[in-house]
Amino acid sequence: MKPPPFEYVAAAGLDEALEALAEPSLETRALAGGQSLVPMLNFRLAAPERLVDLNGIEELARVEETESGGLRLGAMVRHLRLERDPLIARRAPLLAEAAPFIAHPQIRSRGTVGGSVAHADPAAELPAVLLTLGARVRIARRSRGGEPGSRVERTLDLEDFFLGPFFSALEPDELLTAIEVPPSAPGEGTAFDEVARRRGDYALAGVAARVRLDSRGVCDEAAISLVNGGSTPCLMREAARTLVGAEPTPEAVEAAAAACAETCEPAADMHANEAYRRHLVRTLTARVVSRAAGRART
Ligand SMILES: Cc1cc2nc3c(=O)[nH]c(=O)nc-3n(C[C@H](O)[C@H](O)[C@H](O)COP(=O)(O)OP(=O)(O)OC[C@H]3O[C@@H](n4cnc5c(N)ncnc54)[C@H](O)[C@@H]3O)c2cc1C
């Protein structure tokens, strides 16, 4: 299949892209890596009248360390860079660990962090991983009715960004410009794992975990997020809370895994039924929480 016809704008800068998105007469979509959007066009699941290509916007492709020691990832940072950038490996090793699970290298060389988050696919790895890290999204649009070129920006907790399957808090005239990952605290460990039918396929289920231990080895903070565990990328707050205030013993880890499996809301489809997905969530949660706790100890 070929895509329906569309106008194409290669934006040279962020303001040019925001200007194009702000124009109300044409339904306009951002084009990032194209790894989800182009198949959607070809299958006629989307038919925007205009695409604004973000690939020429240098400021969206930066990886920066923030003043607080966290990371700011520009929306156009490619998945492959998450695997290879030493700063990312140092500051947010969970991203480097999870990125190789996304599709294949060819797709990872084009697909972007911003595209993956904006697409809001509950089966995608990065939204779950970024939720576990407590990330926030930076969003920009052109001022409505204001001077041409004047920008309005907002920041949102990622948890408030995902509203439904493939549905986010982004307005049609808004662009996701960056993702901010807070600094990791001393005593923190993270881990990710998933099960897919074949390497590179979307996961049947996946789990990301972050555990922080105090000097006595007691967990004082934990976060667990699921890939394909519900209709949106989801943080399992209740399950993570069961870990806080005690040492992450095998019994405590198993209790958190059971709570995750009980409270998640996985879909049933041709690849796996609900019961099997719950089973995977339980097994993977136990595995990644104990791995994260082990890393926190060392
Ligand atoms: C064969 C195949 C297998 C795949 N397997 C996996 C997998 O296992 N796991 C996984 O997570 N992903 C997988 N993907 C998807 C891939 O990771 C995509 O790269 C990602 O979902 C979207 O990123 P993109 O940069 O390609 O965005 P695009 O396809 O360009 O855009 C996706 C959507 O987001 C919007 N958008 C993009 N950037 C912005 C922005 N900055 N601001 C606002 N809106 C924006 C677009 O308008 C569009 O609606 C797979 C893709 C293919 C083709």
Short mmCIF file of C-alpha atoms and ligand atoms in Angstrom, two decimals:
data_model
loop_
_atom_site.label_atom_id
_atom_site.label_comp_id
_atom_site.label_asym_id
_atom_site.label_seq_id
_atom_site.Cartn_x
_atom_site.Cartn_y
_atom_site.Cartn_z
CA MET A 1 0.00 0.00 0.00
CA LYS A 2 1.08 3.56 -0.60
CA PRO A 3 0.19 6.47 1.67
CA PRO A 4 -2.58 8.89 0.73
CA PRO A 5 -1.24 12.16 -0.71
CA PHE A 6 0.05 14.74 1.74
CA GLU A 7 1.92 18.02 1.74
CA TYR A 8 5.46 17.78 3.07
CA VAL A 9 7.26 20.45 5.09
CA ALA A 10 10.92 19.89 6.06
CA ALA A 11 11.19 22.16 9.10
CA ALA A 12 14.62 23.73 9.54
CA GLY A 13 13.90 24.87 13.09
CA LEU A 14 11.50 24.33 15.96
CA ASP A 15 9.57 27.58 15.36
CA GLU A 16 8.97 26.62 11.73
CA ALA A 17 7.58 23.24 12.82
CA LEU A 18 5.34 24.84 15.47
CA GLU A 19 4.14 27.39 12.90
CA ALA A 20 3.10 24.61 10.52
CA LEU A 21 1.31 22.68 13.27
CA ALA A 22 -0.53 25.83 14.39
CA GLU A 23 -2.10 26.41 11.00
CA PRO A 24 -5.72 25.27 11.47
CA SER A 25 -6.73 24.80 7.82
CA LEU A 26 -4.69 21.59 7.25
CA GLU A 27 -4.61 18.50 9.47
CA THR A 28 -0.88 18.29 10.20
CA ARG A 29 1.20 15.59 11.92
CA ALA A 30 4.80 15.54 13.00
CA LEU A 31 7.10 13.08 11.23
CA ALA A 32 9.94 11.83 13.45
CA GLY A 33 11.56 8.46 12.69
CA GLY A 34 8.50 7.42 10.66
CA GLN A 35 8.70 3.86 12.04
CA SER A 36 5.11 3.97 13.31
CA LEU A 37 3.65 6.83 11.30
CA VAL A 38 4.67 5.61 7.82
CA PRO A 39 3.14 2.13 8.33
CA MET A 40 -0.02 3.86 9.64
CA LEU A 41 -0.15 5.99 6.47
CA ASN A 42 0.48 2.99 4.25
CA PHE A 43 -2.29 1.00 5.95
CA ARG A 44 -4.52 4.10 5.71
CA LEU A 45 -4.93 4.16 9.49
CA ALA A 46 -3.98 7.84 9.37
CA ALA A 47 -4.44 10.36 6.57
CA PRO A 48 -3.01 13.74 7.60
CA GLU A 49 -3.08 16.40 4.92
CA ARG A 50 0.43 17.58 5.80
CA LEU A 51 3.53 16.16 7.47
CA VAL A 52 6.09 18.32 9.24
CA ASP A 53 9.43 16.56 9.16
CA LEU A 54 11.41 17.12 12.38
CA ASN A 55 14.60 15.41 11.19
CA GLY A 56 16.38 18.68 10.29
CA ILE A 57 15.86 20.31 13.70
CA GLU A 58 19.23 20.07 15.38
CA GLU A 59 18.07 21.31 18.80
CA LEU A 60 15.69 18.35 19.12
CA ALA A 61 18.50 15.80 18.69
CA ARG A 62 20.59 16.78 21.73
CA VAL A 63 21.39 14.77 24.83
CA GLU A 64 22.26 17.07 27.72
CA GLU A 65 23.07 16.74 31.36
CA THR A 66 20.83 18.94 33.49
CA GLU A 67 22.10 21.12 36.33
CA SER A 68 20.73 18.65 38.86
CA GLY A 69 22.65 15.76 37.26
CA GLY A 70 19.70 14.33 35.33
CA LEU A 71 19.29 14.03 31.57
CA ARG A 72 17.43 16.02 28.96
CA LEU A 73 16.78 13.92 25.87
CA GLY A 74 15.68 15.85 22.80
CA ALA A 75 12.60 14.36 21.14
CA MET A 76 14.62 13.35 18.06
CA VAL A 77 17.22 11.30 19.94
CA ARG A 78 17.23 7.89 18.23
CA HIS A 79 16.70 4.62 20.06
CA LEU A 80 20.15 3.45 18.95
CA ARG A 81 21.77 6.38 20.75
CA LEU A 82 20.20 5.23 24.01
CA GLU A 83 22.22 2.03 23.68
CA ARG A 84 25.50 3.68 22.77
CA ASP A 85 25.82 7.07 24.44
CA PRO A 86 28.18 6.84 27.45
CA LEU A 87 26.45 9.74 29.23
CA ILE A 88 23.10 7.94 28.99
CA ALA A 89 24.68 4.67 30.17
CA ARG A 90 26.09 6.50 33.19
CA ARG A 91 23.09 8.64 34.11
CA ALA A 92 20.20 6.35 33.15
CA PRO A 93 21.48 2.79 32.61
CA LEU A 94 17.88 1.51 32.48
CA LEU A 95 17.46 3.25 29.09
CA ALA A 96 20.61 1.58 27.73
CA GLU A 97 19.44 -1.79 29.06
CA ALA A 98 15.93 -1.57 27.57
CA ALA A 99 16.68 0.00 24.17
CA PRO A 100 18.06 -3.19 22.52
CA PHE A 101 14.67 -4.85 23.12
CA ILE A 102 13.02 -2.37 20.73
CA ALA A 103 12.53 -3.93 17.29
CA HIS A 104 15.72 -4.35 15.19
CA PRO A 105 18.81 -2.15 14.73
CA GLN A 106 17.51 -0.69 11.43
CA ILE A 107 14.33 0.49 13.17
CA ARG A 108 16.26 1.70 16.21
CA SER A 109 18.53 3.77 13.96
CA ARG A 110 15.48 5.78 12.79
CA GLY A 111 12.93 5.57 15.64
CA THR A 112 13.05 8.38 18.20
CA VAL A 113 12.40 8.77 21.90
CA GLY A 114 9.86 11.55 21.27
CA GLY A 115 8.08 9.51 18.59
CA SER A 116 7.81 6.51 20.86
CA VAL A 117 6.39 8.55 23.75
CA ALA A 118 4.04 10.64 21.53
CA HIS A 119 2.74 7.44 19.89
CA ALA A 120 1.60 6.27 23.37
CA ASP A 121 1.64 2.57 22.52
CA PRO A 122 1.08 0.42 25.64
CA ALA A 123 3.28 -2.25 24.00
CA ALA A 124 6.31 0.06 23.64
CA GLU A 125 9.32 -0.24 25.94
CA LEU A 126 10.39 3.38 26.35
CA PRO A 127 7.17 4.80 27.84
CA ALA A 128 7.25 2.18 30.61
CA VAL A 129 10.96 2.65 31.24
CA LEU A 130 10.63 6.43 31.39
CA LEU A 131 7.68 6.13 33.79
CA THR A 132 9.84 4.03 36.09
CA LEU A 133 12.50 6.74 36.04
CA GLY A 134 9.96 9.46 36.96
CA ALA A 135 10.47 11.33 33.66
CA ARG A 136 8.70 14.51 32.61
CA VAL A 137 7.87 15.68 29.09
CA ARG A 138 8.51 19.13 27.67
CA ILE A 139 5.84 20.29 25.24
CA ALA A 140 5.76 23.39 23.02
CA ARG A 141 3.28 25.10 20.72
CA ARG A 142 2.99 28.42 18.99
CA SER A 143 1.10 30.99 21.03
CA ARG A 144 -2.54 30.82 19.91
CA GLY A 145 -3.42 34.21 18.43
CA GLY A 146 -0.08 35.63 19.59
CA GLU A 147 2.85 37.02 17.64
CA PRO A 148 4.18 34.65 14.95
CA GLY A 149 7.17 32.82 16.40
CA SER A 150 6.12 33.25 20.03
CA ARG A 151 6.25 29.94 21.88
CA VAL A 152 4.26 28.56 24.79
CA GLU A 153 5.88 25.69 26.69
CA ARG A 154 4.66 23.35 29.40
CA THR A 155 6.05 20.42 31.35
CA LEU A 156 4.02 17.41 32.32
CA ASP A 157 4.74 14.37 34.48
CA LEU A 158 4.87 11.45 32.09
CA GLU A 159 2.30 9.69 34.26
CA ASP A 160 -0.23 12.39 33.31
CA PHE A 161 0.68 12.24 29.63
CA PHE A 162 -0.79 8.85 28.67
CA LEU A 163 -4.59 9.07 28.49
CA GLY A 164 -5.49 5.90 26.57
CA PRO A 165 -4.13 3.49 23.97
CA PHE A 166 -2.34 5.62 21.33
CA PHE A 167 -3.85 8.69 22.99
CA SER A 168 -1.90 11.32 24.90
CA ALA A 169 -2.29 14.77 26.41
CA LEU A 170 -0.70 16.36 23.30
CA GLU A 171 -2.93 18.89 21.53
CA PRO A 172 -2.87 18.84 17.69
CA ASP A 173 -0.78 22.02 17.57
CA GLU A 174 1.75 20.80 20.15
CA LEU A 175 5.12 19.13 19.79
CA LEU A 176 6.89 17.04 22.36
CA THR A 177 10.31 18.70 22.45
CA ALA A 178 12.24 16.84 25.16
CA ILE A 179 12.09 14.30 27.94
CA GLU A 180 13.65 15.08 31.29
CA VAL A 181 14.96 12.22 33.37
CA PRO A 182 15.68 13.11 37.02
CA PRO A 183 19.08 12.24 38.48
CA SER A 184 19.42 8.81 40.00
CA ALA A 185 19.86 8.77 43.77
CA PRO A 186 22.64 6.94 45.66
CA GLY A 187 21.60 3.41 46.54
CA GLU A 188 19.42 3.05 43.47
CA GLY A 189 19.27 0.05 41.12
CA THR A 190 17.21 -0.48 37.99
CA ALA A 191 16.41 -3.39 35.69
CA PHE A 192 14.31 -4.29 32.64
CA ASP A 193 13.23 -7.52 31.03
CA GLU A 194 10.53 -8.72 28.67
CA VAL A 195 9.23 -11.79 26.88
CA ALA A 196 8.55 -11.67 23.14
CA ARG A 197 7.81 -14.52 20.77
CA ARG A 198 10.91 -13.65 18.73
CA ARG A 199 13.77 -11.24 19.41
CA GLY A 200 12.68 -7.85 18.02
CA ASP A 201 8.94 -8.51 18.19
CA TYR A 202 6.77 -6.35 20.40
CA ALA A 203 6.79 -7.81 23.92
CA LEU A 204 3.97 -10.03 25.13
CA ALA A 205 4.79 -8.39 28.46
CA GLY A 206 7.68 -6.43 29.90
CA VAL A 207 8.59 -4.95 33.28
CA ALA A 208 10.87 -2.10 34.35
CA ALA A 209 11.81 -1.64 38.01
CA ARG A 210 13.67 0.90 40.14
CA VAL A 211 14.57 0.17 43.75
CA ARG A 212 16.37 2.46 46.20
CA LEU A 213 17.91 1.07 49.37
CA ASP A 214 19.05 3.03 52.40
CA SER A 215 22.32 2.34 54.22
CA ARG A 216 20.66 -0.53 56.17
CA GLY A 217 19.47 -2.22 52.98
CA VAL A 218 15.84 -1.20 53.56
CA CYS A 219 13.88 -0.11 50.48
CA ASP A 220 12.85 3.54 50.78
CA GLU A 221 11.57 4.03 47.24
CA ALA A 222 10.42 1.72 44.44
CA ALA A 223 8.77 2.02 41.04
CA ILE A 224 7.50 -0.70 38.72
CA SER A 225 6.06 -0.16 35.21
CA LEU A 226 4.60 -2.56 32.72
CA VAL A 227 4.84 -2.98 28.97
CA ASN A 228 1.57 -4.38 27.64
CA GLY A 229 0.11 -4.59 31.15
CA GLY A 230 -2.87 -2.33 30.49
CA SER A 231 -4.44 0.05 28.00
CA THR A 232 -1.69 2.63 28.61
CA PRO A 233 1.95 2.40 29.67
CA CYS A 234 1.35 2.03 33.40
CA LEU A 235 3.06 2.57 36.75
CA MET A 236 2.09 -0.08 39.33
CA ARG A 237 2.05 2.16 42.39
CA GLU A 238 0.34 -0.23 44.82
CA ALA A 239 2.64 -3.12 43.99
CA ALA A 240 5.74 -0.92 44.33
CA ARG A 241 4.52 0.39 47.69
CA THR A 242 4.57 -3.12 49.14
CA LEU A 243 8.36 -3.06 48.83
CA VAL A 244 8.89 0.19 50.75
CA GLY A 245 9.90 0.01 54.42
CA ALA A 246 11.44 -3.45 54.38
CA GLU A 247 14.40 -5.32 52.94
CA PRO A 248 13.69 -6.72 49.45
CA THR A 249 13.80 -10.34 50.58
CA PRO A 250 12.66 -13.06 48.16
CA GLU A 251 9.29 -13.12 50.00
CA ALA A 252 8.86 -9.34 49.68
CA VAL A 253 9.79 -9.44 45.99
CA GLU A 254 7.35 -12.30 45.39
CA ALA A 255 4.57 -10.36 47.16
CA ALA A 256 5.19 -7.32 44.94
CA ALA A 257 5.17 -9.55 41.85
CA ALA A 258 1.88 -11.14 42.91
CA ALA A 259 0.36 -7.69 43.53
CA CYS A 260 1.47 -6.59 40.07
CA ALA A 261 -0.03 -9.65 38.40
CA GLU A 262 -3.28 -9.22 40.29
CA THR A 263 -3.78 -5.52 39.58
CA CYS A 264 -2.54 -5.24 36.00
CA GLU A 265 -5.08 -5.18 33.18
CA PRO A 266 -3.49 -6.95 30.23
CA ALA A 267 -5.39 -7.38 26.98
CA ALA A 268 -6.04 -10.73 25.35
CA ASP A 269 -5.15 -11.01 21.67
CA MET A 270 -4.01 -13.57 19.10
CA HIS A 271 -0.53 -13.66 20.69
CA ALA A 272 -1.42 -14.35 24.34
CA ASN A 273 -4.46 -14.58 26.56
CA GLU A 274 -4.91 -12.53 29.71
CA ALA A 275 -3.92 -15.31 32.11
CA TYR A 276 -0.63 -15.93 30.30
CA ARG A 277 0.19 -12.23 30.31
CA ARG A 278 -0.50 -12.06 34.07
CA HIS A 279 1.79 -15.04 34.54
CA LEU A 280 4.53 -13.24 32.58
CA VAL A 281 4.03 -10.05 34.59
CA ARG A 282 4.46 -12.01 37.83
CA THR A 283 7.58 -13.84 36.67
CA LEU A 284 9.20 -10.79 35.10
CA THR A 285 8.40 -8.52 38.06
CA ALA A 286 10.05 -10.93 40.49
CA ARG A 287 13.06 -11.16 38.18
CA VAL A 288 13.61 -7.44 37.57
CA VAL A 289 12.86 -6.30 41.12
CA SER A 290 15.41 -8.71 42.57
CA ARG A 291 17.91 -7.73 39.88
CA ALA A 292 17.33 -4.01 40.60
CA ALA A 293 17.71 -4.63 44.35
CA GLY A 294 20.95 -6.54 43.73
CA ARG A 295 22.30 -3.60 41.73
CA ALA A 296 21.18 -1.18 44.44
CA ARG A 297 23.17 -3.19 47.02
CA THR A 298 26.36 -2.95 44.99
C1 LIG B 1 8.74 -3.67 12.32
C2 LIG B 1 8.65 -2.73 13.51
C3 LIG B 1 8.81 -3.23 14.77
C4 LIG B 1 8.75 -2.40 15.88
N1 LIG B 1 8.92 -2.93 17.13
C5 LIG B 1 8.87 -2.12 18.20
C6 LIG B 1 9.07 -2.62 19.52
O1 LIG B 1 9.35 -3.80 19.72
N2 LIG B 1 8.98 -1.75 20.55
C7 LIG B 1 8.70 -0.42 20.37
O2 LIG B 1 8.63 0.32 21.34
N3 LIG B 1 8.52 0.09 19.14
C8 LIG B 1 8.59 -0.72 18.06
N4 LIG B 1 8.41 -0.18 16.81
C9 LIG B 1 8.09 1.26 16.69
C10 LIG B 1 9.34 2.12 16.75
O3 LIG B 1 9.94 2.06 18.02
C11 LIG B 1 9.01 3.59 16.47
O4 LIG B 1 10.23 4.20 16.26
C12 LIG B 1 8.29 4.40 17.52
O5 LIG B 1 7.11 3.82 17.96
C13 LIG B 1 7.84 5.75 16.97
O6 LIG B 1 8.94 6.55 16.84
P1 LIG B 1 9.21 7.31 15.49
O7 LIG B 1 10.30 8.28 15.79
O8 LIG B 1 9.44 6.36 14.40
O9 LIG B 1 7.85 8.17 15.30
P2 LIG B 1 6.94 8.38 14.02
O10 LIG B 1 6.56 7.10 13.43
O11 LIG B 1 7.54 9.40 13.11
O12 LIG B 1 5.69 9.08 14.75
C14 LIG B 1 4.82 8.33 15.57
C15 LIG B 1 3.68 9.24 16.06
O13 LIG B 1 4.16 10.21 16.98
C16 LIG B 1 3.98 11.54 16.48
N5 LIG B 1 5.21 12.27 16.83
C17 LIG B 1 6.47 11.88 16.57
N6 LIG B 1 7.34 12.73 17.13
C18 LIG B 1 6.61 13.68 17.74
C19 LIG B 1 6.94 14.83 18.52
N7 LIG B 1 8.22 15.17 18.78
N8 LIG B 1 5.93 15.58 19.02
C20 LIG B 1 4.64 15.23 18.78
N9 LIG B 1 4.26 14.15 18.06
C21 LIG B 1 5.24 13.39 17.56
C22 LIG B 1 3.76 11.39 14.98
O14 LIG B 1 3.00 12.47 14.47
C23 LIG B 1 3.03 10.07 14.93
O15 LIG B 1 1.67 10.25 15.24
C24 LIG B 1 8.49 -1.00 15.70
C25 LIG B 1 8.36 -0.47 14.40
C26 LIG B 1 8.43 -1.33 13.31
C27 LIG B 1 8.28 -0.75 11.93
#
